[in-house]
Structure formats: structure tokens, C-alpha cells
PDB file of C-alpha atoms in Angstrom:
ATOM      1  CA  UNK A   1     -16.857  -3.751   0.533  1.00 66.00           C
ATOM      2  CA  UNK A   2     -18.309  -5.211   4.030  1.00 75.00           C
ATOM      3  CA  UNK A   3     -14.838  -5.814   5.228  1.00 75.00           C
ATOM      4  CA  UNK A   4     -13.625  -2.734   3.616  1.00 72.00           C
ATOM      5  CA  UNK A   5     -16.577  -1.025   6.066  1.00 76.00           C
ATOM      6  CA  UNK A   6     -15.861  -3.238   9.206  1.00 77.00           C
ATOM      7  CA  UNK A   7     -11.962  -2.038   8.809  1.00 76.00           C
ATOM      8  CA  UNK A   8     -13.252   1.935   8.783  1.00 76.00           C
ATOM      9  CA  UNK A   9     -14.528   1.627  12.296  1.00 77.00           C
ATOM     10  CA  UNK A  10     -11.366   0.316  13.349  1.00 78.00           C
ATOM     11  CA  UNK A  11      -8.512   2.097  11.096  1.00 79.00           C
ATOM     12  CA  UNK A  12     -10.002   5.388   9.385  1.00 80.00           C
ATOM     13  CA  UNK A  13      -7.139   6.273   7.668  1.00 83.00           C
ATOM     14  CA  UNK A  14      -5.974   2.942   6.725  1.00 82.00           C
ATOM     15  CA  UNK A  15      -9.717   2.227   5.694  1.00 81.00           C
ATOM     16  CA  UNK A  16      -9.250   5.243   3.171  1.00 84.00           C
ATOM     17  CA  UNK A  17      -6.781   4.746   1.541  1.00 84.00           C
ATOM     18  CA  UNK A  18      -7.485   1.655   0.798  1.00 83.00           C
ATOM     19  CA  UNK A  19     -10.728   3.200  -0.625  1.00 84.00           C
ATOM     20  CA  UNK A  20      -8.717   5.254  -2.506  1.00 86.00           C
ATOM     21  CA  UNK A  21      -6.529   2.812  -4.285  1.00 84.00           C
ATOM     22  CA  UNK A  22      -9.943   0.090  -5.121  1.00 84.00           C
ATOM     23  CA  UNK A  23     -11.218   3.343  -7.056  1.00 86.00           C
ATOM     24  CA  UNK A  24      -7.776   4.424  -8.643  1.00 85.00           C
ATOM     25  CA  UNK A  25      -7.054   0.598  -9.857  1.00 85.00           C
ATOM     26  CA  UNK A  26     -11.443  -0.116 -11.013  1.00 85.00           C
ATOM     27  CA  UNK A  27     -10.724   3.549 -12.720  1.00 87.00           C
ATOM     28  CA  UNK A  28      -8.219   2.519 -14.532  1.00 84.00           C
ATOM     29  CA  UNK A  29      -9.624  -0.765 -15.556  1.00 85.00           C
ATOM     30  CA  UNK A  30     -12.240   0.560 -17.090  1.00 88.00           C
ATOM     31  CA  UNK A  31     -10.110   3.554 -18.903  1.00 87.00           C
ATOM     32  CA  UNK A  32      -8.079   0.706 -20.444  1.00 84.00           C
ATOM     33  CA  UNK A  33     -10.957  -1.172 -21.338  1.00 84.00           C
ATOM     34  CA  UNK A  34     -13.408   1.745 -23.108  1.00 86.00           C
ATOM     35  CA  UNK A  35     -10.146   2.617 -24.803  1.00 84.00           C
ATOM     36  CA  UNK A  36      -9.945  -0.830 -26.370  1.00 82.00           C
ATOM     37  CA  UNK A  37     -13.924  -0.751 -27.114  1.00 82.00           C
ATOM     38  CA  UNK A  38     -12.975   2.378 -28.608  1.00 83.00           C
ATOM     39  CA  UNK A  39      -9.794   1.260 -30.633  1.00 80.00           C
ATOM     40  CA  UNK A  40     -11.473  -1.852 -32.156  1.00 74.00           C
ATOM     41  CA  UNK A  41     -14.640  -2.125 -34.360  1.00 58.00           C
ATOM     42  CA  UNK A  42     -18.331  -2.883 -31.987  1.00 51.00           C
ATOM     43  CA  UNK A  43     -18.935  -5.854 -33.930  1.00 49.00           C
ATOM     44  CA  UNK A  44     -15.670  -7.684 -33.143  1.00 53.00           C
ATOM     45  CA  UNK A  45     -16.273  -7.504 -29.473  1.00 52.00           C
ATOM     46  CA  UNK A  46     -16.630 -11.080 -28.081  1.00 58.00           C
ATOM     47  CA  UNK A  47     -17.017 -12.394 -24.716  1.00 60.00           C
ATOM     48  CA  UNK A  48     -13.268 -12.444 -23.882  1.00 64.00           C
ATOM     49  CA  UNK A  49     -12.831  -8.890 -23.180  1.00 65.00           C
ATOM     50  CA  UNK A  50     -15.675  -9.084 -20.795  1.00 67.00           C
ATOM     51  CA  UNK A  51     -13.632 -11.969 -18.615  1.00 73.00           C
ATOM     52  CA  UNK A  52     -10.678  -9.886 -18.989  1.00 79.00           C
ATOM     53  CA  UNK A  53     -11.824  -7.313 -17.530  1.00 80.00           C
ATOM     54  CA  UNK A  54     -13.940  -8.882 -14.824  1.00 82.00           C
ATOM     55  CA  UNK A  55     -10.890 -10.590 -14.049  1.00 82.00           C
ATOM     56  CA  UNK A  56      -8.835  -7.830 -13.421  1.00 83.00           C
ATOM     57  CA  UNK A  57     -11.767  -6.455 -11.040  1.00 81.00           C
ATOM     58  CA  UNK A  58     -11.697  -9.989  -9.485  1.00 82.00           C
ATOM     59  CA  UNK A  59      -7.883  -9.194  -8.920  1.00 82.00           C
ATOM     60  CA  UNK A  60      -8.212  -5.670  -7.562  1.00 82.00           C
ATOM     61  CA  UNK A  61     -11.015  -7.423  -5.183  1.00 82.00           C
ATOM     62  CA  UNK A  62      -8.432  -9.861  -4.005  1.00 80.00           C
ATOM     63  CA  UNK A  63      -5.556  -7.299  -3.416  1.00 81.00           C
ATOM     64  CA  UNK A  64      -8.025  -5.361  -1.081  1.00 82.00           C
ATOM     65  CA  UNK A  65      -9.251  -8.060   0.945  1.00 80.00           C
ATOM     66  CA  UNK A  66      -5.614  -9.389   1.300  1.00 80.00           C
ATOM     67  CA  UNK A  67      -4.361  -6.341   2.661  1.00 81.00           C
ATOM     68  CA  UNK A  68      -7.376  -5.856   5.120  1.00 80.00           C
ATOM     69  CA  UNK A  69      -6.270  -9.401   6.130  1.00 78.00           C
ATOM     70  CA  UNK A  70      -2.459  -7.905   6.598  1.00 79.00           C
ATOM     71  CA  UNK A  71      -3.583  -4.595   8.579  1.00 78.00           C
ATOM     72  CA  UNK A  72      -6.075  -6.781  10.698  1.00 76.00           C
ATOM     73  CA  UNK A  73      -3.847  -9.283  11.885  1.00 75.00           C
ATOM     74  CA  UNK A  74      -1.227  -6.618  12.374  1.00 76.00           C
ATOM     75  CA  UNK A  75      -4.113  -4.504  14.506  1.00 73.00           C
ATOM     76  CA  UNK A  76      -4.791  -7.821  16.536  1.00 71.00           C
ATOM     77  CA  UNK A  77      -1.245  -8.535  17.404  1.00 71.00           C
ATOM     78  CA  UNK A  78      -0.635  -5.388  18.613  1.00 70.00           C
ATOM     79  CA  UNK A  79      -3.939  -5.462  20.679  1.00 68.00           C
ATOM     80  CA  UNK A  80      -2.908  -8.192  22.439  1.00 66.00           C
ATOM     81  CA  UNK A  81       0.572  -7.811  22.834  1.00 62.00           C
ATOM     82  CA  UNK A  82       0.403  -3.798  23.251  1.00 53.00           C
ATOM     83  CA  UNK A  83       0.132  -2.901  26.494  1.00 47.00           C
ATOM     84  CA  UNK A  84       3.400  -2.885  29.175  1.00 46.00           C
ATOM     85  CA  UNK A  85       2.272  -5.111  31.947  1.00 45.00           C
ATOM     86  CA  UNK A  86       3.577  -3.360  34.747  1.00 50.00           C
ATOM     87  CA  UNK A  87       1.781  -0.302  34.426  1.00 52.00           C
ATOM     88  CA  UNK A  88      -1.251  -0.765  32.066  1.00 51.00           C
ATOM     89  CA  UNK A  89      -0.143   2.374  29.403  1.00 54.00           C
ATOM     90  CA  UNK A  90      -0.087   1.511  25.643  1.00 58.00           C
ATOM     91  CA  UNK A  91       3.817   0.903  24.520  1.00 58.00           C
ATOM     92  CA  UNK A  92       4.696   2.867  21.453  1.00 61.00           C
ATOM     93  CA  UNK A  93       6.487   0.419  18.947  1.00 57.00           C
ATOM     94  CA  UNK A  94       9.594   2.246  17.015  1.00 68.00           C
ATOM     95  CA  UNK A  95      10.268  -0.969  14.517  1.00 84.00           C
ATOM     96  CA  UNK A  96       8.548  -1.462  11.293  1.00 88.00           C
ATOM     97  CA  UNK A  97       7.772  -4.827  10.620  1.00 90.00           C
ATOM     98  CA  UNK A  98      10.786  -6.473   8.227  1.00 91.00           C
ATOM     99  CA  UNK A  99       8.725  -7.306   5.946  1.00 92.00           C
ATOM    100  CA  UNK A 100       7.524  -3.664   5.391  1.00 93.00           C
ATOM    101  CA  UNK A 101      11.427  -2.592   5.262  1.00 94.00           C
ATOM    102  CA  UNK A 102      12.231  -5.119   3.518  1.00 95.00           C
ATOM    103  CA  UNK A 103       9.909  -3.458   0.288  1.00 95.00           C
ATOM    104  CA  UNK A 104      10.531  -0.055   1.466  1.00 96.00           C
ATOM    105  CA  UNK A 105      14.588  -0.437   0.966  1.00 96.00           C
ATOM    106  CA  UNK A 106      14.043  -2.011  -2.084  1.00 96.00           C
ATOM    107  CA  UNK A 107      12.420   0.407  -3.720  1.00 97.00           C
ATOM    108  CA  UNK A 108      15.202   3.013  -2.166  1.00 96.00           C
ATOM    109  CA  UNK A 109      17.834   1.098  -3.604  1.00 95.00           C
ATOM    110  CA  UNK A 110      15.702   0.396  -6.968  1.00 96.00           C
ATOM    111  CA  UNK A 111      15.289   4.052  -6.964  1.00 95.00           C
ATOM    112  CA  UNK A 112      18.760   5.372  -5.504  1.00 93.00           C
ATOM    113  CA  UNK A 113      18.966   8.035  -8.504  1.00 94.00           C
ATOM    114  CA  UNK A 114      15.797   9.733  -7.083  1.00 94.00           C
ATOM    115  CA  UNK A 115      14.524   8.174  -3.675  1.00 94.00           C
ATOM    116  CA  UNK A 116      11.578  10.310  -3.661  1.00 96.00           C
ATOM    117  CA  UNK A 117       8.375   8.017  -4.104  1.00 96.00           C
ATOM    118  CA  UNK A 118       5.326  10.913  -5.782  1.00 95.00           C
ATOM    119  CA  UNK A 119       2.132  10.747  -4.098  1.00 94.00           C
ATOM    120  CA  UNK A 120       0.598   7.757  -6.387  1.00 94.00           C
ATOM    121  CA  UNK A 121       3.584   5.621  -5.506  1.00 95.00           C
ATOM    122  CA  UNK A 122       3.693   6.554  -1.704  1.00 95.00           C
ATOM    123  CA  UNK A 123       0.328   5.249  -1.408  1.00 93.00           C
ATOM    124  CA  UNK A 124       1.237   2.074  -2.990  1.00 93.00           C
ATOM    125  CA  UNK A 125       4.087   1.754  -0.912  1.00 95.00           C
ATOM    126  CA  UNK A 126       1.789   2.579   2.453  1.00 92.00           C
ATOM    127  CA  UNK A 127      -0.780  -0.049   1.686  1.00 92.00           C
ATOM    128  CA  UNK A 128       1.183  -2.796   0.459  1.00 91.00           C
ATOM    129  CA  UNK A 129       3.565  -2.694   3.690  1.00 92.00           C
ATOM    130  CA  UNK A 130       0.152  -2.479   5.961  1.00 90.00           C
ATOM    131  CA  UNK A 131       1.788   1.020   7.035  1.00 91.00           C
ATOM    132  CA  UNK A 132       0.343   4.965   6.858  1.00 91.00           C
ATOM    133  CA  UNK A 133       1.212   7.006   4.742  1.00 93.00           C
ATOM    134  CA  UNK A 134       3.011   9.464   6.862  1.00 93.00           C
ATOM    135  CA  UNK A 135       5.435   6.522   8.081  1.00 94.00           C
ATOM    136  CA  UNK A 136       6.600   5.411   4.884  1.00 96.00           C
ATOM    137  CA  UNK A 137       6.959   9.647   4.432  1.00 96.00           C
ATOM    138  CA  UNK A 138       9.252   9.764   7.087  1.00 95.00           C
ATOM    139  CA  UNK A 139      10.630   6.149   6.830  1.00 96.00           C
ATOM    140  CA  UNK A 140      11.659   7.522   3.309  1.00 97.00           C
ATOM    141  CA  UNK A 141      13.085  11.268   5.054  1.00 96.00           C
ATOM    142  CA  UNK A 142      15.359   8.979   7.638  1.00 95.00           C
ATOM    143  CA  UNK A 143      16.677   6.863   4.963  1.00 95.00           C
ATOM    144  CA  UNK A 144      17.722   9.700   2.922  1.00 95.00           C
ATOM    145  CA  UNK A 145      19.253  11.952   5.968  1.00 94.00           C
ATOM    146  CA  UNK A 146      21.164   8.377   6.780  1.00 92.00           C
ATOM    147  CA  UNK A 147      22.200   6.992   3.555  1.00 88.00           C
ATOM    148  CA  UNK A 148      23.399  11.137   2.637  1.00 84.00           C
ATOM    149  CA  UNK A 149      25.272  10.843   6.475  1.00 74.00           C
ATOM    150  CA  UNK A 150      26.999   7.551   5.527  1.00 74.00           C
ATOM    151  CA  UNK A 151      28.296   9.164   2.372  1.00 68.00           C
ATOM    152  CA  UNK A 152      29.529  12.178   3.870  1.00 63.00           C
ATOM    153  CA  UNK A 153      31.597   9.470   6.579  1.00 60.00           C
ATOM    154  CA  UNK A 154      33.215   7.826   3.254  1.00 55.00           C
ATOM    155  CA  UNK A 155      34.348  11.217   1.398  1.00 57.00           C
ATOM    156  CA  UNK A 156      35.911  12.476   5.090  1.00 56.00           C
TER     157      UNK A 156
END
């Protein structure tokens, strides 16, 4: 959680939802695993289902400090190479980084029948592509509009 702190003062909203998705996936750890207490008899409880679930904590853990990794080194690259060198003003970058289309079109194309992601899945999306939320929004809005414009161009 120190990293998770460190990334706040640098990303807010980046920071946050990654806050959000730790307490979503430890949530529903623990749902799955009282259910299962729940389902089978107290007695018959051994020490496995402890290390099962601390290791899917001990996964969750792992998935959070990997993509702080991803959105740090992303943050540091464009620190150093954001700024235009002829008049000292912060360069916007239009491109995504291919690996972060690369995972956004797939789950288009996985999806094709109904390329709307719901909130849950958005978020998913946003942090494992080291993007915000509102870009994969309106990388998702662009790719419909265009994929909807390329079909109109066939049926012409």
C-alpha cells in the first residue's frame, strides 16, 4: 500500500482506481471464501483453504504493484521525453501505447455483438492498459463511430 500511496501524489485518478479494484478483487476473495466456510462443515476446515486464499491475496498484491510499475514507467517516459524542445510547452500525445490497443481491440472484436464494456469491465480495461478511464470511454466511442463508418462504406 506504500507504493499504492507514493503513486496518489503523482496520479490521483490512476491511484484510485487502482484502490478501487485491490478492494473489489480482496472483496470478492473473501465472499468466495466465507461462502465455502459456509458450504462445508467447521470441523473439516484444514490449513489449505487458508493458503488458498492468502494466495489469491498474494496475487491481487502482485497485480497492483505490477501495474503501478506499468503507469510509473509510462509517467517517467513521458517526463522525460514530454516537453517540445523548441519552445519549452508540454506536447499532448494522441497515440495510445500498442500494447494498450492491442487489449482494447481485442476485447472489441471478442465482444463485436455488443462493444459496450459496463462500468466493472471498463475499469478493468483502464487499469490493465495503464490508461484512464475516460480514454478507454472514448477509445471505445471512436471505435464504434469507425468500425459503424466502415460498414456503411461496404453496403454503399
Amino acid at each position: 500500500m506504500k507504493k499504492l500511496k507514493e503513486l496518489e501524489k503523482t496520479d490521483l485518478e490512476k491511484s484510485r482506481q487502482l484502490m478501487e479494484f485491490y478492494q473489489y478483487q480482496i472483496t470478492f476473495v473473501e465472499k468466495h471464501h466465507k461462502e465455502k466456510l459456509e458450504s462445508s462443515t467447521a470441523c473439516s476446515m484444514d490449513s489449505n483453504g487458508m493458503d488458498d486464499i492468502e494466495g489469491q491475496f498474494l496475487q491481487i498484491i502482485n497485480q497492483v504493484l505490477e501495474r503501478i510499475q506499468v503507469i510509473q514507467d509510462d509517467s517517467q517516459a513521458r517526463s522525460e521525453g514530454g516537453l517540445d524542445s523548441c519552445c519549452g510547452e508540454a506536447r499532448k500525445t494522441r497515440l495510445l501505447p500498442k500494447r494498450s490497443v492491442k487489449i482494447l481491440d481485442g476485447w472489441f472484436t471478442d465482444n463485436i455483438s455488443n462493444p459496450y464494456p459496463s462500468r466493472d469491465q471498463t475499469i478493468r480495461l483502464a487499469l490493465d492498459c495503464g490508461l484512464t478511464v475516460e480514454q478507454v470511454r472514448k477509445w471505445f466511442a471512436n471505435k464504434r463511430n469507425r468500425s459503424r463508418n466502415n460498414r456503411n462504406q461496404y453496403f454503399k
